[in-house]
C-alpha positions as CSV (number, residue, x, y, z in Angstrom):
1,M,0.0,0.0,0.0
2,S,1.1,3.5,-0.6
3,Y,-0.4,6.9,0.5
4,I,0.1,10.2,-1.3
5,L,-1.0,13.7,-0.8
6,V,-3.0,14.6,-3.9
7,T,-1.1,17.2,-6.0
8,N,-2.7,17.0,-9.5
9,E,-5.9,16.8,-11.4
10,E,-5.5,13.1,-12.3
11,Q,-5.1,12.2,-8.7
12,L,-8.1,14.3,-7.7
13,E,-10.3,12.6,-10.3
14,A,-9.3,9.2,-8.7
15,V,-10.4,10.7,-5.3
16,Y,-13.8,11.7,-6.9
17,R,-14.2,8.2,-8.5
18,I,-13.7,6.5,-5.1
19,R,-16.1,8.8,-3.3
20,R,-18.7,8.5,-6.0
21,E,-18.6,4.7,-5.8
22,V,-18.7,4.6,-1.9
23,F,-20.9,7.5,-1.0
24,V,-23.1,8.1,-4.0
25,E,-23.6,4.6,-5.4
26,E,-23.2,2.5,-2.3
27,Q,-24.7,4.8,0.4
28,G,-27.1,6.8,-1.7
29,V,-25.8,10.3,-1.0
30,P,-26.8,12.7,-3.8
31,A,-23.8,13.6,-5.9
32,E,-24.6,17.3,-5.7
33,N,-24.2,17.0,-1.9
34,E,-21.1,14.8,-1.9
35,F,-19.0,17.2,-3.9
36,D,-18.9,20.7,-2.3
37,E,-17.3,24.1,-2.4
38,Y,-14.4,22.9,-0.2
39,E,-12.9,20.4,-2.7
40,T,-10.2,22.8,-3.9
41,V,-9.2,24.2,-0.4
42,C,-8.8,20.7,1.2
43,D,-5.8,18.5,1.3
44,H,-6.8,15.1,-0.1
45,I,-5.0,11.8,0.7
46,L,-5.1,8.9,-1.9
47,V,-4.4,5.3,-1.0
48,Y,-3.0,2.9,-3.7
49,H,-2.9,-0.9,-3.8
50,E,-0.9,-2.4,-6.6
51,E,-1.0,1.0,-8.4
52,Q,-4.8,1.2,-8.2
53,P,-6.4,4.0,-6.2
54,I,-8.6,2.4,-3.5
55,G,-9.2,4.8,-0.7
56,T,-9.2,8.5,0.2
57,G,-9.8,11.1,2.9
58,R,-9.5,14.8,3.1
59,L,-8.5,17.4,5.7
60,R,-10.2,20.8,5.9
61,I,-9.2,23.4,8.4
62,A,-12.4,24.5,10.2
63,D,-12.5,26.7,13.3
64,G,-8.8,26.2,13.9
65,A,-9.1,22.4,13.9
66,A,-8.4,19.6,11.4
67,K,-11.8,18.5,10.1
68,M,-11.3,15.0,8.7
69,E,-13.8,14.4,6.0
70,R,-14.9,12.0,3.1
71,I,-12.9,9.1,4.5
72,C,-13.7,5.9,2.5
73,I,-12.3,2.8,1.0
74,L,-13.6,0.7,-1.8
75,A,-15.7,-2.2,-0.5
76,S,-13.4,-5.0,-1.6
77,Y,-10.4,-3.4,0.2
78,R,-12.1,-2.9,3.6
79,K,-10.9,-4.8,6.7
80,F,-7.2,-4.5,5.9
81,G,-6.5,-1.7,8.3
82,L,-6.4,0.9,5.5
83,G,-8.8,3.3,7.3
84,K,-6.4,3.5,10.2
85,E,-3.6,4.4,7.8
86,I,-5.7,7.1,6.1
87,M,-6.4,8.6,9.5
88,A,-2.8,8.4,10.6
89,S,-1.8,10.2,7.4
90,L,-4.4,12.9,7.9
91,E,-3.5,13.4,11.5
92,S,0.2,13.7,10.6
93,L,-0.6,16.2,7.9
94,A,-2.7,18.2,10.5
95,Q,0.2,18.2,12.9
96,T,2.6,19.5,10.2
97,K,0.1,22.4,9.8
98,G,0.3,23.1,13.6
99,L,-3.2,21.9,14.3
100,R,-3.8,20.5,17.8
101,K,-7.4,19.2,17.4
102,A,-9.0,16.8,14.9
103,K,-12.7,16.5,14.5
104,L,-15.0,14.5,12.3
105,H,-18.6,13.5,11.7
106,A,-18.6,9.7,12.0
107,Q,-21.3,7.4,10.6
108,T,-22.5,5.6,13.7
109,H,-21.5,2.2,12.3
110,A,-17.9,3.5,12.3
111,Q,-18.0,5.1,15.7
112,S,-16.1,2.3,17.4
113,F,-13.4,2.4,14.7
114,Y,-12.7,6.1,15.5
115,E,-12.9,5.5,19.3
116,K,-10.1,2.9,18.9
117,L,-8.1,5.7,17.3
118,G,-8.6,8.0,20.3
119,Y,-11.6,10.0,19.1
120,R,-14.3,10.9,21.7
121,V,-18.0,11.4,20.9
122,K,-19.0,15.0,21.4
123,S,-22.7,15.0,20.3
124,D,-25.9,13.1,20.2
125,V,-26.8,11.1,17.0
126,F,-27.8,13.4,14.2
127,M,-28.7,12.7,10.5
128,E,-26.6,13.7,7.5
129,E,-27.8,12.6,4.1
130,G,-30.2,10.2,5.8
131,I,-27.3,8.5,7.6
132,P,-26.9,8.6,11.4
133,H,-23.7,10.3,12.6
134,V,-22.0,11.6,15.7
135,S,-19.5,14.4,16.1
136,M,-16.1,13.2,17.4
137,E,-12.9,14.9,18.5
138,K,-9.3,14.0,19.3
139,E,-6.4,16.1,20.7
140,L,-3.3,15.9,18.5
141,A,0.2,16.1,20.0
142,P,2.4,18.8,18.7
143,L,5.3,17.7,16.4
144,Q,8.6,17.4,18.2
145,D,11.7,19.0,16.7
């Protein structure tokens, strides 16, 4: 597996293909809601397996914190620990930007996954795109020189 920070249009298109398959086709999120005005201001991570893009996530700075968003892996590649690697990459990127807090909206079925990574629930269950979510946060350690 390899993980890269998206730096060109071809890589960004791969990000969009993965998200379209997972969120739009699999989970039924309307495409016009999946792709938003933050696409060009976020940092996107792309995960490859045997040179095929299979997972992604993005980091957006919101209210002085790292907002982890659009984290997904193609169905046939789940359960290999790649989500943990995506999150570690996004957290590391946040730390290089000097951010001390990470937050996200977790689908409730993934809540325990994020709890194992140190995230704590900060809200009651709420609905986004017809899918139950909770808000979660984690303190990030500062980078050591």
